[in-house]
CSV table of C-alpha atoms and ligand atoms in Angstrom, one decimal:
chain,number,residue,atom,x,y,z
A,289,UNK,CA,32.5,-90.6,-14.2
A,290,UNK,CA,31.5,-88.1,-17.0
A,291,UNK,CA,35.0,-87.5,-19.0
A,292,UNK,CA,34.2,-83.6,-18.6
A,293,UNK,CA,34.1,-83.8,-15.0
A,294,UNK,CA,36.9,-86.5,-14.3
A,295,UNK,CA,39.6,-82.9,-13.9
A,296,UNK,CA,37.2,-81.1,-11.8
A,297,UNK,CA,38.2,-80.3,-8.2
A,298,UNK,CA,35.7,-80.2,-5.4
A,299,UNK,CA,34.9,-77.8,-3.1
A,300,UNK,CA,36.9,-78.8,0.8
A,301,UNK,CA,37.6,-76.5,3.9
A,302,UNK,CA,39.3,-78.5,6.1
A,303,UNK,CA,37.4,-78.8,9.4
A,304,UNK,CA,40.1,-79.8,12.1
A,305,UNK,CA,40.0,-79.6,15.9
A,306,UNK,CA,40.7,-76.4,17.3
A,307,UNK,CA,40.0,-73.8,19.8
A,308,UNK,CA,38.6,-71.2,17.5
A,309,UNK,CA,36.8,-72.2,14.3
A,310,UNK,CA,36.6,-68.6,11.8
A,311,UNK,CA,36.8,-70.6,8.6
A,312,UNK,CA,33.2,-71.3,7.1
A,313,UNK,CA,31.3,-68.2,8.1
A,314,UNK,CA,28.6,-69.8,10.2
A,315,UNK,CA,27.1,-67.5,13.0
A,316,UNK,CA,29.1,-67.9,16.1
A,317,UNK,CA,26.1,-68.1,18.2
A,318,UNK,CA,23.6,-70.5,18.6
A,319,UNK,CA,20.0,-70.0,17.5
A,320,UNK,CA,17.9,-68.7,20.7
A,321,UNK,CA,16.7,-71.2,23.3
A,322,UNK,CA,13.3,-69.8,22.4
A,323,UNK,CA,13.2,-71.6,19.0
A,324,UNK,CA,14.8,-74.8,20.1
A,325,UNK,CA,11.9,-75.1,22.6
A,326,UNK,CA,9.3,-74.3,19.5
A,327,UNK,CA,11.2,-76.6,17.1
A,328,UNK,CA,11.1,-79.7,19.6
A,329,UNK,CA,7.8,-79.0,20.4
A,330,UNK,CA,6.5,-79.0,17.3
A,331,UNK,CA,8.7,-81.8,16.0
A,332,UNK,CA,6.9,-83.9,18.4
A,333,UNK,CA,3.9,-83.8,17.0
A,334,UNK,CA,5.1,-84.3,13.5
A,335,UNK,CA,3.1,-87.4,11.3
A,336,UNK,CA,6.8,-89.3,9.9
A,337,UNK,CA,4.4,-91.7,8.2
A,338,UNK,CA,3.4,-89.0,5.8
A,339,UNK,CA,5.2,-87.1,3.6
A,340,UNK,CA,6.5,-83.5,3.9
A,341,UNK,CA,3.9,-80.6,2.3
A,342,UNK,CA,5.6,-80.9,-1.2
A,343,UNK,CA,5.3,-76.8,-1.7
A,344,UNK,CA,6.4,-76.0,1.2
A,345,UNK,CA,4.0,-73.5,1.7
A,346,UNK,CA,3.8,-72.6,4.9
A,347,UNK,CA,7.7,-71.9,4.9
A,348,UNK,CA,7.4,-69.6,1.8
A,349,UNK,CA,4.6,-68.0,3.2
A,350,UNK,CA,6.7,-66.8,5.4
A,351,UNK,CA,9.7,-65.8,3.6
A,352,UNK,CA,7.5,-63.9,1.5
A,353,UNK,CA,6.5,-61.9,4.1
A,354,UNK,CA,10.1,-61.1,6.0
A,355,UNK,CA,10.5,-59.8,2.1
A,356,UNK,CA,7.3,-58.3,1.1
A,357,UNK,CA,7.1,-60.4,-1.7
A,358,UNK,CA,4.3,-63.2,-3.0
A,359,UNK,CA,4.7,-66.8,-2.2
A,360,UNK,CA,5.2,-67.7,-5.6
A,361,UNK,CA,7.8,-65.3,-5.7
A,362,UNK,CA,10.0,-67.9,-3.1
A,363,UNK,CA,11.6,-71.2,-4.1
A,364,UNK,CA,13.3,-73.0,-1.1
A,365,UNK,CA,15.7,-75.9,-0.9
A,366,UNK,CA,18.7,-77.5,1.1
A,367,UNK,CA,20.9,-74.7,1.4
A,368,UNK,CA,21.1,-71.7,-1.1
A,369,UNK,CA,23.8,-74.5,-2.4
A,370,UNK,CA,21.2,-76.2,-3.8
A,371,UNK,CA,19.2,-73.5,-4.7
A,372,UNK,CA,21.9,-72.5,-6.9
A,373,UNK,CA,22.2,-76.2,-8.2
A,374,UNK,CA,18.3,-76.3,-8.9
A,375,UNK,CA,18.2,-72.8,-11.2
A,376,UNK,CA,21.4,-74.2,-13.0
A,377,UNK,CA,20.2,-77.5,-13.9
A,378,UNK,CA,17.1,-75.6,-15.3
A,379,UNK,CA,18.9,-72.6,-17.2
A,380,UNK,CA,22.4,-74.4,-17.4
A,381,UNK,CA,23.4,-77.4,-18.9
A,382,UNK,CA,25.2,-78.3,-22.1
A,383,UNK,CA,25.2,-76.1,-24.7
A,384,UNK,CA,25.1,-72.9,-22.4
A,385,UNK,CA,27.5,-70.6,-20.7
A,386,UNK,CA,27.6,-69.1,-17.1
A,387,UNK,CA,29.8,-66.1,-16.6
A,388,UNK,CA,31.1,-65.6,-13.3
A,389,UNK,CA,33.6,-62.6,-12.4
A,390,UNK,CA,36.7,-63.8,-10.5
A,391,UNK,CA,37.1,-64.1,-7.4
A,392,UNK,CA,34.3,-65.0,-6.3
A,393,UNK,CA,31.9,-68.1,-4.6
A,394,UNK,CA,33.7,-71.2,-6.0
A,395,UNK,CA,30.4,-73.1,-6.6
A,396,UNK,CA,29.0,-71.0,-9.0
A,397,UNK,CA,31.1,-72.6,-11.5
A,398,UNK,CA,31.6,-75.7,-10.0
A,399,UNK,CA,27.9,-76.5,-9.7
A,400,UNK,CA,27.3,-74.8,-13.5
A,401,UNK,CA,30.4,-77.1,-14.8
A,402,UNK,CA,28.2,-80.1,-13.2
A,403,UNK,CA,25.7,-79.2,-15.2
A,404,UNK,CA,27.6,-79.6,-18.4
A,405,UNK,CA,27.7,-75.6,-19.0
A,406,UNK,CA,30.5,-73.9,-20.0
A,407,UNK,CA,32.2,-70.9,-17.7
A,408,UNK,CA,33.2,-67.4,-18.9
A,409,UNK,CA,35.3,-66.2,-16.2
A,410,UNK,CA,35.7,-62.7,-16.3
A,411,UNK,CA,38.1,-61.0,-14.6
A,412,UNK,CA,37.6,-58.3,-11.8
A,413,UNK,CA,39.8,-55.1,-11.1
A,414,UNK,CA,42.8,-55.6,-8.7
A,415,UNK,CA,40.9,-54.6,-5.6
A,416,UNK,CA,38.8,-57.2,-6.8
A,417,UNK,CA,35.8,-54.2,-8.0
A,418,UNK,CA,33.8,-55.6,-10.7
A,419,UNK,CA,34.8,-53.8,-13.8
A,420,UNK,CA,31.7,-53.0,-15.6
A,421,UNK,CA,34.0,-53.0,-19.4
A,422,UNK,CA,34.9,-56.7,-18.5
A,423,UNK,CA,31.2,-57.6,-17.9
A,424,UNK,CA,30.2,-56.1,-21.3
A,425,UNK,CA,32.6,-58.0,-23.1
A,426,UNK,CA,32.5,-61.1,-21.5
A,427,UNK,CA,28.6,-60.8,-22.3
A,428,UNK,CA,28.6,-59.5,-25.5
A,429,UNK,CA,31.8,-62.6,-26.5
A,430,UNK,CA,29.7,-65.6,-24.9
A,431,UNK,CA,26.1,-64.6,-24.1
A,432,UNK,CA,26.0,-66.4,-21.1
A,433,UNK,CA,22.1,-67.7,-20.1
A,434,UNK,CA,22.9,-67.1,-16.1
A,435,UNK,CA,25.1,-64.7,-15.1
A,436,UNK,CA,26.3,-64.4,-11.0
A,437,UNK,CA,27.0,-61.6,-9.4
A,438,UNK,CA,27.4,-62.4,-5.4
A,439,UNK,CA,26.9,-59.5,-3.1
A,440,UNK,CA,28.9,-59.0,-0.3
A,441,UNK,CA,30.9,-61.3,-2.6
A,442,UNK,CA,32.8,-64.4,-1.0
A,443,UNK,CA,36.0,-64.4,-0.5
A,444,UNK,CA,36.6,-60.8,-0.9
A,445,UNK,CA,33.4,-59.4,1.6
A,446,UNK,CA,32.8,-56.2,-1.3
A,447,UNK,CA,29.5,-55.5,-1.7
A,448,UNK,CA,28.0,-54.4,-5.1
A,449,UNK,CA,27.1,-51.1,-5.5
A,450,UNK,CA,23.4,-50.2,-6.4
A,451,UNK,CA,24.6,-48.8,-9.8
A,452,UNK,CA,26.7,-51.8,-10.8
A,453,UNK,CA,23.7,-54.0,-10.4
A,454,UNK,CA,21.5,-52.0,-12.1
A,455,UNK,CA,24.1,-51.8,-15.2
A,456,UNK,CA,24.4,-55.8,-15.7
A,457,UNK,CA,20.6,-56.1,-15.2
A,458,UNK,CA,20.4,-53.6,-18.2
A,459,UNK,CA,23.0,-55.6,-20.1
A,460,UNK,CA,21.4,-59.2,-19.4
A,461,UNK,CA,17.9,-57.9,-20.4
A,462,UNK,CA,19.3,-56.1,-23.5
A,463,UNK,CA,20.9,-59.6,-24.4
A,464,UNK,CA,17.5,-61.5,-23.8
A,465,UNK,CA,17.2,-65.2,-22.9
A,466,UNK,CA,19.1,-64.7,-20.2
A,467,UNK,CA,18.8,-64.2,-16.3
A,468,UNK,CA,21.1,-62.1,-13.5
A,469,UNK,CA,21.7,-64.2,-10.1
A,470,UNK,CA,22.3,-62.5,-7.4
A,471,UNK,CA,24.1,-64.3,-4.4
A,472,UNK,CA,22.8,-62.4,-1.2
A,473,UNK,CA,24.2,-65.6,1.4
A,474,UNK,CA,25.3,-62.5,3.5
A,475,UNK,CA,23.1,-60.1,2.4
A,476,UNK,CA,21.9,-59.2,6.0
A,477,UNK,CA,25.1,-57.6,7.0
A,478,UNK,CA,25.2,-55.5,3.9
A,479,UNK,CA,23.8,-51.9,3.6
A,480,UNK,CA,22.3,-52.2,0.3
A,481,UNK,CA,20.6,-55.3,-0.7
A,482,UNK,CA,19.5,-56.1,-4.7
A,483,UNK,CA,16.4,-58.1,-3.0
A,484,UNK,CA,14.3,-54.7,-3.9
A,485,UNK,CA,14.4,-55.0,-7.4
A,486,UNK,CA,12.8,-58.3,-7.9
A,487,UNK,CA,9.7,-58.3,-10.0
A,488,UNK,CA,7.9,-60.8,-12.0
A,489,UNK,CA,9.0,-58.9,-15.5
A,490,UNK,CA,12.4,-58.7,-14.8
A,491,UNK,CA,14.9,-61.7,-15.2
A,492,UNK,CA,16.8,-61.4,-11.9
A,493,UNK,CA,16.9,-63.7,-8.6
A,494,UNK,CA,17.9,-63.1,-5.2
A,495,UNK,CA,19.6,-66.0,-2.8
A,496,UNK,CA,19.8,-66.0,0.6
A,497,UNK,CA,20.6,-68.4,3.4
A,498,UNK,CA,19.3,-69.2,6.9
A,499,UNK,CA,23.1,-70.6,7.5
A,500,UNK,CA,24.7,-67.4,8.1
A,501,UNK,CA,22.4,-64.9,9.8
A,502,UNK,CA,19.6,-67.0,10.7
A,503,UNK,CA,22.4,-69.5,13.1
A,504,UNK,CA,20.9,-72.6,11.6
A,505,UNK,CA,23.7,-73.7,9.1
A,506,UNK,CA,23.3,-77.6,10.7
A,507,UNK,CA,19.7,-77.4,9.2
A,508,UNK,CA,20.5,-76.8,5.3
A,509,UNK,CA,18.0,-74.0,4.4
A,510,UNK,CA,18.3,-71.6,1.6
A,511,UNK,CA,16.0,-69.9,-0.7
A,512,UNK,CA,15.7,-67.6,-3.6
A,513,UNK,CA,13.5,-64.8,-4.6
A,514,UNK,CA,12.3,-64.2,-8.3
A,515,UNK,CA,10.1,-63.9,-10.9
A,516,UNK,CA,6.9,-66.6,-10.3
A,517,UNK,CA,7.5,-68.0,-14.0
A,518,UNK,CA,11.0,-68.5,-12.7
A,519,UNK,CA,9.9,-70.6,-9.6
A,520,UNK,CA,6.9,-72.5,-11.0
A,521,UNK,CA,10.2,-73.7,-13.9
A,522,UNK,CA,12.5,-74.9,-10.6
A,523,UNK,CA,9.1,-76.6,-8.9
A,524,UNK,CA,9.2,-78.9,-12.2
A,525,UNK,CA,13.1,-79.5,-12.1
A,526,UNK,CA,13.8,-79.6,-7.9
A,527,UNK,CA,13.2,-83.4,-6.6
A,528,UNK,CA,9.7,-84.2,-5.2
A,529,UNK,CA,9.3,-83.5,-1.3
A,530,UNK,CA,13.5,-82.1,-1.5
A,531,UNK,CA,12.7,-80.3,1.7
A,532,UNK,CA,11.8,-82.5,4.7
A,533,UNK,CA,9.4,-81.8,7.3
A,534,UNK,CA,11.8,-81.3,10.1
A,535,UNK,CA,13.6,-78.1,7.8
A,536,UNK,CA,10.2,-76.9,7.0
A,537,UNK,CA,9.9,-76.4,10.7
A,538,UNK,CA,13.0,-75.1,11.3
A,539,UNK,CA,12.6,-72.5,8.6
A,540,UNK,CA,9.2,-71.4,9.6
A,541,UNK,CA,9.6,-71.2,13.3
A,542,UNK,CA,13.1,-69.2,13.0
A,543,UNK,CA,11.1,-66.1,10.7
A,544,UNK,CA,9.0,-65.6,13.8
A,545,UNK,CA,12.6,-64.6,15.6
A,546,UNK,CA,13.4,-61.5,13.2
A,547,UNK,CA,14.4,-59.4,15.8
A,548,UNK,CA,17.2,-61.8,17.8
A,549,UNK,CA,18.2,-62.2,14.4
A,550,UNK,CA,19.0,-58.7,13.8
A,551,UNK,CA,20.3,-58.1,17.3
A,552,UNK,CA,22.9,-60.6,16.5
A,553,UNK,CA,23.9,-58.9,13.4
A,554,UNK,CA,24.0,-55.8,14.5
A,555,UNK,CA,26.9,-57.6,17.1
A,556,UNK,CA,28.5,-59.2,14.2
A,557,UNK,CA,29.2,-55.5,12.0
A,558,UNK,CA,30.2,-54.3,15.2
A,559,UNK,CA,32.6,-56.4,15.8
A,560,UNK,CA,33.1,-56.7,11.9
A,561,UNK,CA,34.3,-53.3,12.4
A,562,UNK,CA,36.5,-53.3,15.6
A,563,UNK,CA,38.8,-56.1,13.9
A,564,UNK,CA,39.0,-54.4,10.6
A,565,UNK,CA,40.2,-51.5,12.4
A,566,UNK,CA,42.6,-53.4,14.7
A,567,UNK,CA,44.1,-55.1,11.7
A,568,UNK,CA,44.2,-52.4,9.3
A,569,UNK,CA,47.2,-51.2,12.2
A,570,UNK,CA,49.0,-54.3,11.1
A,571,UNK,CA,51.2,-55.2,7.9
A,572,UNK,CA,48.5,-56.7,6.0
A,573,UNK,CA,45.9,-55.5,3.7
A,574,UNK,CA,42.4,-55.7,5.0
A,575,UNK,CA,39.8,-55.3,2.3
A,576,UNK,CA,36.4,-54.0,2.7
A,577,UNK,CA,33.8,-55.9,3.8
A,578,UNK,CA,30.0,-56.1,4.1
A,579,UNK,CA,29.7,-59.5,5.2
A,580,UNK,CA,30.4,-61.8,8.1
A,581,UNK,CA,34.3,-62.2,7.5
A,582,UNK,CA,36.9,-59.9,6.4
A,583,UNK,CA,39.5,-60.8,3.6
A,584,UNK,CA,43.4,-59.9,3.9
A,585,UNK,CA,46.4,-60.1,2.2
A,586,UNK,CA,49.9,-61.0,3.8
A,587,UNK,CA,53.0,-58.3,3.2
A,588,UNK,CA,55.7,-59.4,5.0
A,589,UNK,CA,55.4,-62.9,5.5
A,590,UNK,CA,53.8,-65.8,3.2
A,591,UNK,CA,49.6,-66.1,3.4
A,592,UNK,CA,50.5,-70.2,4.2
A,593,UNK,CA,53.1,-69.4,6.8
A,594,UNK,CA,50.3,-67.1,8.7
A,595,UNK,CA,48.1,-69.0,8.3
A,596,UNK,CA,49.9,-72.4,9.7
A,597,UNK,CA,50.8,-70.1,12.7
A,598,UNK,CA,47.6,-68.7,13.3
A,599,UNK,CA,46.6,-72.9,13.6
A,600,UNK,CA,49.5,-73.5,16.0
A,601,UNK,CA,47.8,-71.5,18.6
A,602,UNK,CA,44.3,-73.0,17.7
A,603,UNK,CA,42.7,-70.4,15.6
A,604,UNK,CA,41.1,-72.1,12.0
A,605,UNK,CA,41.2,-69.5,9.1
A,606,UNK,CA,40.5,-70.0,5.6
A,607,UNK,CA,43.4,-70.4,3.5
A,608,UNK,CA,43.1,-68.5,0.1
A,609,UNK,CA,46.6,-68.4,-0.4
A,610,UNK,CA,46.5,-70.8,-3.1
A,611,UNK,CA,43.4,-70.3,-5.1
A,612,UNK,CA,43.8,-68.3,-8.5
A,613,UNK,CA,44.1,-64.4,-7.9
A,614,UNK,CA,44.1,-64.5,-4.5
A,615,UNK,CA,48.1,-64.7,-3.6
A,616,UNK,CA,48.7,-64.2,-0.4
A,617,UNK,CA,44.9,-63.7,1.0
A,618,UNK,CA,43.6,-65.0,4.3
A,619,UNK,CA,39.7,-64.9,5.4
A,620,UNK,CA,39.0,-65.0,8.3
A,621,UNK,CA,35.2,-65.4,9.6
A,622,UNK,CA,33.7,-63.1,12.3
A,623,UNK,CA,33.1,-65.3,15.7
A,624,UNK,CA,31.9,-64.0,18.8
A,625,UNK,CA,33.9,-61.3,20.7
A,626,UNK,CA,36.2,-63.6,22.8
A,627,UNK,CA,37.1,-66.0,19.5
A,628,UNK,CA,38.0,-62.0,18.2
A,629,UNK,CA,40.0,-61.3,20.7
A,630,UNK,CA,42.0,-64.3,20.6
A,631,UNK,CA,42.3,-64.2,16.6
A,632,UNK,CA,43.7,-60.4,17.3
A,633,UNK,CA,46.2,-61.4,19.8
A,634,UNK,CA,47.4,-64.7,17.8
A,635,UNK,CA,47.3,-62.6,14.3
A,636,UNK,CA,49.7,-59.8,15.8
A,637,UNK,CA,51.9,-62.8,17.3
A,638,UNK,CA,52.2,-63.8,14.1
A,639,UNK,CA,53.2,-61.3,12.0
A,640,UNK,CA,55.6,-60.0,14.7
B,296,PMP,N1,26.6,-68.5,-1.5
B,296,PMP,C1,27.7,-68.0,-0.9
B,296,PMP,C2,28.3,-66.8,-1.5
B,296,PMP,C3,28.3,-68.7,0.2
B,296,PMP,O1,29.5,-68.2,0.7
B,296,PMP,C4,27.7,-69.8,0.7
B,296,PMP,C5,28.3,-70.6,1.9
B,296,PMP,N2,29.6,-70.8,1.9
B,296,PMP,C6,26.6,-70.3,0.0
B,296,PMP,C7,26.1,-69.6,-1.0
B,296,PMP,C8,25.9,-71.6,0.4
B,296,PMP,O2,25.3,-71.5,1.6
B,296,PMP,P1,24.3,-72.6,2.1
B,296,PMP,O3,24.3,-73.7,1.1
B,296,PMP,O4,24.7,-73.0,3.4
B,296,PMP,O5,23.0,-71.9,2.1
């Protein structure tokens, strides 16, 4: 291995057997029959001797339109994972820095570190805000190329206000040679969503997933949105025929269900809601969230002891406890109503 990545960790949630899974944000319900009909239909008549349509285009066709965008505006791969990992390898790499503001999605640095970049890890405010004095001098100190911001942000669920956004953007294209990512994975159960401001002349990009809303995490799909310079550079640097013929399907079939899509999110904030409420009762504190999980931190008792307990009656969480600035925090992913209920009951059990 590399020497510079023989001390880097990788990125694990354990998946063990249990009654109520709320520790990778994945929709709790399946995609609707409806589209599993299409998708085997359609897989059926699929040529396997040939090779996948190399641009996709069909797919991006159509994620240009959900977004009111153009097709060259859309770069898709496996997962906005490897969206990520595409735009790095192309504006990363040795030599450059990525700044990231802590905490926040483990894999922007991880995947930039891969790359051979460096990472400026600024720090965020104790409600884990993004302090817009720490961005400037983290900027001005190491001029990153990329710059994340990820909004709702993962773990902590805080989405990024309009202004804040706008602010960075200013600061990135004052600095020049230099691009804002934007990580909307849970955009969808936001109310305010960067995705507007894209525009070929400005140096920002907007990822989103079909893992989270879109119930099709098994598939791998994510995608950006961006300047077309931007996408015609990671057409040159992403794999030839990365996205196979099956996920072009998947991906293309599942825009043409917008509005199950939204019904189920409009459940999801719902309940979002009515266990951010019932918890906020308890001796924890809940953090605000805009996405599909809610982030909390332990009073009384140790995050690991809750945590273990809350797996003793077969309810997964994630376990933050440990990771750097996030003593004592718990997330917990939203699951259907039912899986709610039973996280409630156990969490109160718990603490008790
Ligand atoms: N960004 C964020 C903020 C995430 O939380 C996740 C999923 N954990 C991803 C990107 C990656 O999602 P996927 O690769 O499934 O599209």
């Amino acid at each position: 291995m590399r020497d510079d990545l023989r001390a880097l960790e990788g990125y694990h949630s354990p998946q063990v057997h249990v009654r109520v899974r709320l520790n990778t944000n994945e929709s709790p319900f399946p995609p609707p029959p409806a589209w599993r009909d299409a998708f085997a239909a359609e897989l059926s008549r699929v040529e396997w001797h040939r090779y996948p349509d190399r641009a996709a285009t069909a797919l991006r066709e159509g994620i240009a339109e959900q977004h009111g965008v153009r097709p060259d505006q859309v770069f898709a791969a496996n997962g906005s994972n490897e969206v990520l990992q595409t735009l790095l390898l192309a504006y990363a790499g040795p030599g450059r820095t990525v700044a990231t503001f802590e905490p926040t999605y483990q894999l922007h640095g991880h995947i930039a570190r891969l790359t051979g970049a460096t990472v400026a890890e600024g720090e965020r405010a104790d409600d884990f805000t993004l302090d817009l004095d720490e961005v400037r001098r983290v900027m001005s100190a190491s001029r990153p190329t990329v710059t994340f911001l990820c909004s709702p942000n993962n773990p902590t669920g805080l989405v990024e206000p309009e202004s804040n956004i706008r602010t960075v953007l200013s600061l990135v294209q004052e600095q020049g040679e230099s691009l804002l990512v934007v990580d909307e994975a849970y955009g969808q159960f936001a109310d305010w969503s960067a995705m507007g401001l894209v525009h070929d002349d400005i140096p920002m990009v907007v990822s989103r997933t079909f893992s989270k809303t879109w119930s099709m995490a098994g598939s791998r799909l994510g995608y950006l949105v961006g300047p077309s310079w931007l996408v015609d550079d990671l057409d040159k640097v992403v794999l030839p025929y990365h996205l196979d013929v099956a996920k072009q399907i998947a991906g293309r079939l599942a825009l043409t269900f917008v509005h199950e899509m939204e019904d189920r999110v409009k459940v999801i904030v719902a309940e979002r809601e009515r266990l951010s409420a019932a918890m906020t009762a308890m001796p924890i504190d809940v953090f605000p969230s805009g996405a599909n999980f809610i982030l909390f931190r332990t009073r009384t008792l140790a995050g690991k002891h809750v945590w273990q307990g809350l797996l003793d009656r077969s309810v997964l969480i994630r376990d933050c406890s440990g990771w750097p600035r996030l003593e004592g925090c718990l997330r917990v992913t939203i699951g259907t109503p039912a899986e709610n209920d039973e996280f409630l009951t156990s969490l109160s059990e718990v603490l008790a």
